[in-house]
PDB file of C-alpha atoms in Angstrom:
ATOM      1  CA  SER A1468    -139.044 179.518 111.895  1.00  0.00           C
ATOM      2  CA  GLN A1469    -138.184 176.790 114.471  1.00  0.00           C
ATOM      3  CA  GLU A1470    -139.868 174.257 112.270  1.00  0.00           C
ATOM      4  CA  LEU A1471    -136.906 174.646 109.971  1.00  0.00           C
ATOM      5  CA  GLU A1472    -133.627 174.193 111.319  1.00  0.00           C
ATOM      6  CA  GLN A1473    -130.326 174.698 109.395  1.00  0.00           C
ATOM      7  CA  SER A1474    -126.933 173.492 110.260  1.00  0.00           C
ATOM      8  CA  PRO A1475    -124.028 174.713 110.526  1.00  0.00           C
ATOM      9  CA  GLN A1476    -125.045 177.973 111.807  1.00  0.00           C
ATOM     10  CA  SER A1477    -121.940 179.300 110.306  1.00  0.00           C
ATOM     11  CA  LEU A1478    -119.144 178.077 108.169  1.00  0.00           C
ATOM     12  CA  ILE A1479    -115.593 179.266 107.309  1.00  0.00           C
ATOM     13  CA  VAL A1480    -113.971 177.562 104.357  1.00  0.00           C
ATOM     14  CA  GLN A1481    -110.901 177.820 102.382  1.00  0.00           C
ATOM     15  CA  GLU A1482    -111.365 178.890  98.779  1.00  0.00           C
ATOM     16  CA  GLY A1483    -111.636 175.688  96.512  1.00  0.00           C
ATOM     17  CA  LYS A1484    -113.068 173.886  99.318  1.00  0.00           C
ATOM     18  CA  ASN A1485    -116.317 171.970  99.043  1.00  0.00           C
ATOM     19  CA  LEU A1486    -119.069 172.335 101.627  1.00  0.00           C
ATOM     20  CA  THR A1487    -122.460 171.294 102.688  1.00  0.00           C
ATOM     21  CA  ILE A1488    -125.566 172.987 104.208  1.00  0.00           C
ATOM     22  CA  ASN A1489    -128.311 171.153 105.781  1.00  0.00           C
ATOM     23  CA  CYS A1490    -131.932 172.251 106.431  1.00  0.00           C
ATOM     24  CA  THR A1491    -134.352 170.019 108.438  1.00  0.00           C
ATOM     25  CA  SER A1492    -138.035 170.222 108.773  1.00  0.00           C
ATOM     26  CA  SER A1493    -140.120 169.165 111.656  1.00  0.00           C
ATOM     27  CA  LYS A1494    -143.269 169.330 109.457  1.00  0.00           C
ATOM     28  CA  THR A1495    -144.313 168.119 106.128  1.00  0.00           C
ATOM     29  CA  LEU A1496    -142.627 169.902 103.237  1.00  0.00           C
ATOM     30  CA  TYR A1497    -144.548 171.274 100.379  1.00  0.00           C
ATOM     31  CA  GLY A1498    -141.570 172.112  98.197  1.00  0.00           C
ATOM     32  CA  LEU A1499    -138.217 173.341  99.432  1.00  0.00           C
ATOM     33  CA  TYR A1500    -136.443 176.746  98.547  1.00  0.00           C
ATOM     34  CA  TRP A1501    -133.167 177.960  98.706  1.00  0.00           C
ATOM     35  CA  TYR A1502    -132.080 181.481  98.943  1.00  0.00           C
ATOM     36  CA  LYS A1503    -128.988 183.748  99.213  1.00  0.00           C
ATOM     37  CA  GLN A1504    -128.603 186.906 101.157  1.00  0.00           C
ATOM     38  CA  LYS A1505    -125.896 189.313 101.202  1.00  0.00           C
ATOM     39  CA  TYR A1506    -125.943 191.560 104.511  1.00  0.00           C
ATOM     40  CA  GLY A1507    -128.801 194.067 104.606  1.00  0.00           C
ATOM     41  CA  GLU A1508    -129.998 192.996 101.024  1.00  0.00           C
ATOM     42  CA  GLY A1509    -132.906 191.163  99.540  1.00  0.00           C
ATOM     43  CA  LEU A1510    -132.861 187.659  98.797  1.00  0.00           C
ATOM     44  CA  ILE A1511    -131.685 185.748  95.625  1.00  0.00           C
ATOM     45  CA  PHE A1512    -133.544 182.993  94.609  1.00  0.00           C
ATOM     46  CA  LEU A1513    -131.166 179.920  94.199  1.00  0.00           C
ATOM     47  CA  MET A1514    -133.259 176.682  93.607  1.00  0.00           C
ATOM     48  CA  MET A1515    -136.706 175.109  94.357  1.00  0.00           C
ATOM     49  CA  LEU A1516    -137.159 171.461  94.975  1.00  0.00           C
ATOM     50  CA  GLN A1517    -140.463 169.989  94.790  1.00  0.00           C
ATOM     51  CA  LYS A1518    -140.359 166.149  94.783  1.00  0.00           C
ATOM     52  CA  GLY A1519    -138.657 163.598  96.996  1.00  0.00           C
ATOM     53  CA  GLY A1520    -135.415 162.611  95.629  1.00  0.00           C
ATOM     54  CA  GLU A1521    -135.313 165.610  93.411  1.00  0.00           C
ATOM     55  CA  GLU A1522    -131.785 166.906  92.633  1.00  0.00           C
ATOM     56  CA  LYS A1523    -130.825 170.418  91.134  1.00  0.00           C
ATOM     57  CA  SER A1524    -127.637 171.938  89.819  1.00  0.00           C
ATOM     58  CA  HIS A1525    -126.855 175.580  89.023  1.00  0.00           C
ATOM     59  CA  GLU A1526    -123.153 176.285  88.240  1.00  0.00           C
ATOM     60  CA  LYS A1527    -121.256 175.009  91.278  1.00  0.00           C
ATOM     61  CA  ILE A1528    -124.432 174.555  93.525  1.00  0.00           C
ATOM     62  CA  THR A1529    -126.457 171.393  93.833  1.00  0.00           C
ATOM     63  CA  ALA A1530    -129.487 170.938  96.089  1.00  0.00           C
ATOM     64  CA  LYS A1531    -131.191 167.690  96.940  1.00  0.00           C
ATOM     65  CA  LEU A1532    -134.491 166.920  98.897  1.00  0.00           C
ATOM     66  CA  ASP A1533    -135.211 163.914 100.841  1.00  0.00           C
ATOM     67  CA  GLU A1534    -138.590 164.092 101.306  1.00  0.00           C
ATOM     68  CA  LYS A1535    -139.109 160.942 103.623  1.00  0.00           C
ATOM     69  CA  LYS A1536    -136.445 162.569 105.977  1.00  0.00           C
ATOM     70  CA  GLN A1537    -138.125 166.009 105.490  1.00  0.00           C
ATOM     71  CA  GLN A1538    -134.730 167.422 104.684  1.00  0.00           C
ATOM     72  CA  SER A1539    -132.687 169.115 102.063  1.00  0.00           C
ATOM     73  CA  SER A1540    -128.921 169.807 101.500  1.00  0.00           C
ATOM     74  CA  LEU A1541    -127.055 172.387  99.399  1.00  0.00           C
ATOM     75  CA  HIS A1542    -123.903 171.472  98.294  1.00  0.00           C
ATOM     76  CA  ILE A1543    -121.058 173.927  97.064  1.00  0.00           C
ATOM     77  CA  THR A1544    -118.180 172.591  94.923  1.00  0.00           C
ATOM     78  CA  ALA A1545    -115.158 174.306  94.670  1.00  0.00           C
ATOM     79  CA  SER A1546    -116.012 177.269  96.709  1.00  0.00           C
ATOM     80  CA  GLN A1547    -115.128 180.891  95.865  1.00  0.00           C
ATOM     81  CA  PRO A1548    -115.123 184.116  97.705  1.00  0.00           C
ATOM     82  CA  SER A1549    -118.449 185.176  95.377  1.00  0.00           C
ATOM     83  CA  HIS A1550    -120.319 182.209  97.299  1.00  0.00           C
ATOM     84  CA  ALA A1551    -119.977 183.999 100.527  1.00  0.00           C
ATOM     85  CA  GLY A1552    -123.321 185.138 102.059  1.00  0.00           C
ATOM     86  CA  ILE A1553    -126.159 183.959 104.279  1.00  0.00           C
ATOM     87  CA  TYR A1554    -128.131 180.724 102.940  1.00  0.00           C
ATOM     88  CA  LEU A1555    -131.600 180.454 103.736  1.00  0.00           C
ATOM     89  CA  CYS A1556    -134.051 177.563 103.179  1.00  0.00           C
ATOM     90  CA  GLY A1557    -137.576 178.261 103.083  1.00  0.00           C
ATOM     91  CA  ALA A1558    -140.947 176.550 102.616  1.00  0.00           C
ATOM     92  CA  VAL A1559    -144.596 176.126 103.177  1.00  0.00           C
ATOM     93  CA  LEU A1560    -145.119 174.282 106.461  1.00  0.00           C
ATOM     94  CA  GLY A1561    -148.348 172.441 107.251  1.00  0.00           C
ATOM     95  CA  GLY A1562    -151.020 172.281 104.941  1.00  0.00           C
ATOM     96  CA  TYR A1563    -153.911 174.502 105.962  1.00  0.00           C
ATOM     97  CA  ASN A1564    -152.806 177.696 104.464  1.00  0.00           C
ATOM     98  CA  PHE A1565    -150.239 177.474 101.656  1.00  0.00           C
ATOM     99  CA  ASN A1566    -149.033 181.105 101.637  1.00  0.00           C
ATOM    100  CA  LYS A1567    -147.442 180.649 104.941  1.00  0.00           C
ATOM    101  CA  PHE A1568    -143.684 180.755 103.678  1.00  0.00           C
ATOM    102  CA  TYR A1569    -141.165 180.496 106.441  1.00  0.00           C
ATOM    103  CA  PHE A1570    -137.407 180.515 106.355  1.00  0.00           C
ATOM    104  CA  GLY A1571    -134.898 178.301 108.240  1.00  0.00           C
ATOM    105  CA  SER A1572    -132.370 179.982 110.680  1.00  0.00           C
ATOM    106  CA  GLY A1573    -129.871 180.753 108.056  1.00  0.00           C
ATOM    107  CA  THR A1574    -126.129 179.621 107.457  1.00  0.00           C
ATOM    108  CA  LYS A1575    -123.403 182.391 107.355  1.00  0.00           C
ATOM    109  CA  LEU A1576    -120.893 181.362 104.680  1.00  0.00           C
ATOM    110  CA  ASN A1577    -117.251 182.831 104.603  1.00  0.00           C
ATOM    111  CA  VAL A1578    -114.815 181.798 101.838  1.00  0.00           C
ATOM    112  CA  LYS A1579    -111.092 182.677 102.791  1.00  0.00           C
ATOM    113  CA  PRO A1580    -109.174 183.605  99.422  1.00  0.00           C
TER     114      PRO A1580
ATOM    115  CA  ASP B 103    -140.560 192.962  84.163  1.00  0.00           C
ATOM    116  CA  THR B 104    -139.491 190.514  87.044  1.00  0.00           C
ATOM    117  CA  GLU B 105    -138.795 192.909  89.836  1.00  0.00           C
ATOM    118  CA  VAL B 106    -140.318 193.775  93.132  1.00  0.00           C
ATOM    119  CA  THR B 107    -139.725 197.456  93.772  1.00  0.00           C
ATOM    120  CA  GLN B 108    -139.546 198.628  97.404  1.00  0.00           C
ATOM    121  CA  THR B 109    -139.670 202.397  98.498  1.00  0.00           C
ATOM    122  CA  PRO B 110    -137.872 204.105 100.217  1.00  0.00           C
ATOM    123  CA  LYS B 111    -134.600 202.068 100.499  1.00  0.00           C
ATOM    124  CA  HIS B 112    -133.799 203.601 103.856  1.00  0.00           C
ATOM    125  CA  LEU B 113    -135.994 205.252 106.402  1.00  0.00           C
ATOM    126  CA  VAL B 114    -135.483 207.174 109.791  1.00  0.00           C
ATOM    127  CA  MET B 115    -138.458 208.005 112.029  1.00  0.00           C
ATOM    128  CA  GLY B 116    -139.236 209.256 115.294  1.00  0.00           C
ATOM    129  CA  MET B 117    -141.621 207.221 117.855  1.00  0.00           C
ATOM    130  CA  THR B 118    -144.369 209.587 117.268  1.00  0.00           C
ATOM    131  CA  ASN B 119    -144.083 209.751 113.226  1.00  0.00           C
ATOM    132  CA  LYS B 120    -146.300 208.000 110.786  1.00  0.00           C
ATOM    133  CA  LYS B 121    -144.882 206.836 107.616  1.00  0.00           C
ATOM    134  CA  SER B 122    -145.499 204.320 104.966  1.00  0.00           C
ATOM    135  CA  LEU B 123    -143.385 201.821 103.189  1.00  0.00           C
ATOM    136  CA  LYS B 124    -144.326 200.795  99.743  1.00  0.00           C
ATOM    137  CA  CYS B 125    -143.869 197.655  97.455  1.00  0.00           C
ATOM    138  CA  GLU B 126    -144.897 197.490  93.855  1.00  0.00           C
ATOM    139  CA  GLN B 127    -144.728 194.349  91.138  1.00  0.00           C
ATOM    140  CA  HIS B 128    -146.054 194.277  87.639  1.00  0.00           C
ATOM    141  CA  MET B 129    -145.673 190.322  87.317  1.00  0.00           C
ATOM    142  CA  GLY B 130    -149.399 189.716  87.793  1.00  0.00           C
ATOM    143  CA  HIS B 131    -148.787 187.997  90.980  1.00  0.00           C
ATOM    144  CA  ARG B 132    -151.810 187.659  93.295  1.00  0.00           C
ATOM    145  CA  ALA B 133    -149.924 186.898  96.679  1.00  0.00           C
ATOM    146  CA  MET B 134    -147.786 189.464  98.241  1.00  0.00           C
ATOM    147  CA  TYR B 135    -145.779 189.195 101.699  1.00  0.00           C
ATOM    148  CA  TRP B 136    -144.273 191.447 104.332  1.00  0.00           C
ATOM    149  CA  TYR B 137    -141.083 190.082 106.205  1.00  0.00           C
ATOM    150  CA  LYS B 138    -139.396 191.635 108.947  1.00  0.00           C
ATOM    151  CA  GLN B 139    -135.593 190.992 109.259  1.00  0.00           C
ATOM    152  CA  LYS B 140    -133.538 191.617 112.450  1.00  0.00           C
ATOM    153  CA  ALA B 141    -129.845 191.821 112.145  1.00  0.00           C
ATOM    154  CA  LYS B 142    -128.234 188.381 112.053  1.00  0.00           C
ATOM    155  CA  LYS B 143    -131.681 186.763 111.893  1.00  0.00           C
ATOM    156  CA  PRO B 144    -133.715 185.217 109.210  1.00  0.00           C
ATOM    157  CA  PRO B 145    -136.867 187.192 107.612  1.00  0.00           C
ATOM    158  CA  GLU B 146    -139.956 186.635 109.900  1.00  0.00           C
ATOM    159  CA  LEU B 147    -143.588 186.274 108.179  1.00  0.00           C
ATOM    160  CA  MET B 148    -145.532 189.351 109.141  1.00  0.00           C
ATOM    161  CA  PHE B 149    -148.584 189.659 106.741  1.00  0.00           C
ATOM    162  CA  VAL B 150    -149.697 187.889 103.506  1.00  0.00           C
ATOM    163  CA  TYR B 151    -152.415 189.290 101.070  1.00  0.00           C
ATOM    164  CA  SER B 152    -153.806 186.678  98.738  1.00  0.00           C
ATOM    165  CA  TYR B 153    -155.977 188.164  95.937  1.00  0.00           C
ATOM    166  CA  GLU B 154    -156.151 191.419  97.570  1.00  0.00           C
ATOM    167  CA  LYS B 155    -157.533 190.015 100.903  1.00  0.00           C
ATOM    168  CA  LEU B 156    -155.335 189.760 104.137  1.00  0.00           C
ATOM    169  CA  SER B 157    -154.947 185.946 104.569  1.00  0.00           C
ATOM    170  CA  ILE B 158    -152.192 185.831 107.073  1.00  0.00           C
ATOM    171  CA  ASN B 159    -151.428 188.138 110.040  1.00  0.00           C
ATOM    172  CA  GLU B 160    -148.773 186.729 112.150  1.00  0.00           C
ATOM    173  CA  SER B 161    -149.946 188.343 115.446  1.00  0.00           C
ATOM    174  CA  VAL B 162    -148.268 191.456 114.465  1.00  0.00           C
ATOM    175  CA  PRO B 163    -148.483 194.699 116.762  1.00  0.00           C
ATOM    176  CA  SER B 164    -151.372 197.197 115.492  1.00  0.00           C
ATOM    177  CA  ARG B 165    -148.675 199.780 115.240  1.00  0.00           C
ATOM    178  CA  PHE B 166    -148.105 198.209 111.727  1.00  0.00           C
ATOM    179  CA  SER B 167    -150.958 198.220 109.490  1.00  0.00           C
ATOM    180  CA  PRO B 168    -150.854 196.803 105.979  1.00  0.00           C
ATOM    181  CA  GLU B 169    -152.828 197.632 102.923  1.00  0.00           C
ATOM    182  CA  CYS B 170    -153.344 196.083  99.382  1.00  0.00           C
ATOM    183  CA  PRO B 171    -155.011 198.951  97.521  1.00  0.00           C
ATOM    184  CA  ASN B 172    -154.627 196.820  94.157  1.00  0.00           C
ATOM    185  CA  SER B 173    -152.940 193.595  92.943  1.00  0.00           C
ATOM    186  CA  SER B 174    -150.061 195.477  92.091  1.00  0.00           C
ATOM    187  CA  LEU B 175    -149.272 197.374  95.277  1.00  0.00           C
ATOM    188  CA  LEU B 176    -148.576 196.452  98.831  1.00  0.00           C
ATOM    189  CA  ASN B 177    -148.155 199.267 101.583  1.00  0.00           C
ATOM    190  CA  LEU B 178    -147.043 199.104 105.182  1.00  0.00           C
ATOM    191  CA  HIS B 179    -148.326 201.794 107.403  1.00  0.00           C
ATOM    192  CA  LEU B 180    -146.182 202.633 110.369  1.00  0.00           C
ATOM    193  CA  HIS B 181    -147.389 204.484 113.522  1.00  0.00           C
ATOM    194  CA  ALA B 182    -145.845 205.029 116.840  1.00  0.00           C
ATOM    195  CA  LEU B 183    -143.196 202.408 116.395  1.00  0.00           C
ATOM    196  CA  GLN B 184    -140.620 201.631 119.113  1.00  0.00           C
ATOM    197  CA  PRO B 185    -136.905 201.501 118.724  1.00  0.00           C
ATOM    198  CA  GLU B 186    -137.239 197.568 118.686  1.00  0.00           C
ATOM    199  CA  ASP B 187    -138.736 197.770 115.411  1.00  0.00           C
ATOM    200  CA  SER B 188    -135.506 198.759 113.610  1.00  0.00           C
ATOM    201  CA  ALA B 189    -135.054 196.125 111.097  1.00  0.00           C
ATOM    202  CA  LEU B 190    -134.791 195.478 107.449  1.00  0.00           C
ATOM    203  CA  TYR B 191    -138.439 195.134 106.031  1.00  0.00           C
ATOM    204  CA  LEU B 192    -138.827 193.017 102.981  1.00  0.00           C
ATOM    205  CA  CYS B 193    -141.612 192.599 100.553  1.00  0.00           C
ATOM    206  CA  ALA B 194    -142.174 189.594  98.252  1.00  0.00           C
ATOM    207  CA  SER B 195    -144.752 188.175  95.846  1.00  0.00           C
ATOM    208  CA  SER B 196    -145.721 184.961  94.172  1.00  0.00           C
ATOM    209  CA  GLN B 197    -148.043 183.870  91.386  1.00  0.00           C
ATOM    210  CA  ASP B 198    -150.298 182.243  94.109  1.00  0.00           C
ATOM    211  CA  ARG B 199    -149.380 179.509  96.377  1.00  0.00           C
ATOM    212  CA  PRO B 200    -145.590 179.280  96.972  1.00  0.00           C
ATOM    213  CA  THR B 201    -145.707 175.658  96.791  1.00  0.00           C
ATOM    214  CA  ASN B 202    -145.459 175.550  93.048  1.00  0.00           C
ATOM    215  CA  GLU B 203    -143.928 179.011  92.538  1.00  0.00           C
ATOM    216  CA  LYS B 204    -141.058 180.921  93.776  1.00  0.00           C
ATOM    217  CA  LEU B 205    -141.339 184.322  96.010  1.00  0.00           C
ATOM    218  CA  PHE B 206    -139.642 187.270  94.351  1.00  0.00           C
ATOM    219  CA  PHE B 207    -138.020 189.625  96.777  1.00  0.00           C
ATOM    220  CA  GLY B 208    -137.574 193.251  96.769  1.00  0.00           C
ATOM    221  CA  SER B 209    -134.229 194.805  98.198  1.00  0.00           C
ATOM    222  CA  GLY B 210    -135.974 195.884 101.288  1.00  0.00           C
ATOM    223  CA  THR B 211    -136.492 199.050 103.297  1.00  0.00           C
ATOM    224  CA  GLN B 212    -133.843 199.450 106.083  1.00  0.00           C
ATOM    225  CA  LEU B 213    -136.030 201.170 108.901  1.00  0.00           C
ATOM    226  CA  SER B 214    -134.388 202.969 111.984  1.00  0.00           C
ATOM    227  CA  VAL B 215    -136.765 204.121 114.765  1.00  0.00           C
ATOM    228  CA  LEU B 216    -135.100 206.794 117.108  1.00  0.00           C
TER     229      LEU B 216
END
């Protein structure tokens, strides 16, 4: 969806480095989700953020939601080759149909050993 | 059982063929989704069924015909497809509204139209 923009589009980092991926919405967010995808495969759920200011962590991945800015960030600490893949943010946009779940443009991450 | 199962995993079809993609979940979810994903692009929403009724059709061409025979099954019937319809087709389900519950995704059907 063009209403959900991610940056950067692609990222190459050295193993052990930290990185941040951003997701910005042009519409009101009703929850923000992060998924990871390996090429040609299904989507793996990472985290769901529902409230402004909410922050969640799982292993070395932390996601935050800034509801006022309609923005979320995904931060990976001490990246590993296993973190490589495509990261997608997703959300319900707009308020009249709560099943309209859209994805952002995606961020392709490569981690060099 | 927290899985969404899609069959077949791979499908090759000619432009005159009729085929169907199948999706099944046994989590008691009441919303089911079809997404289309072209290479190097994010998934694009096609259809949503909510409580077995079609609630969203994102202006998808009629050569794609969804069907929800019951709350656990979702089909996508394909007829007279074009080569540009080649893509990964992903099925998903959610408890109800994804504002409170995540979408569970299947591993997809990789479709090639010759």
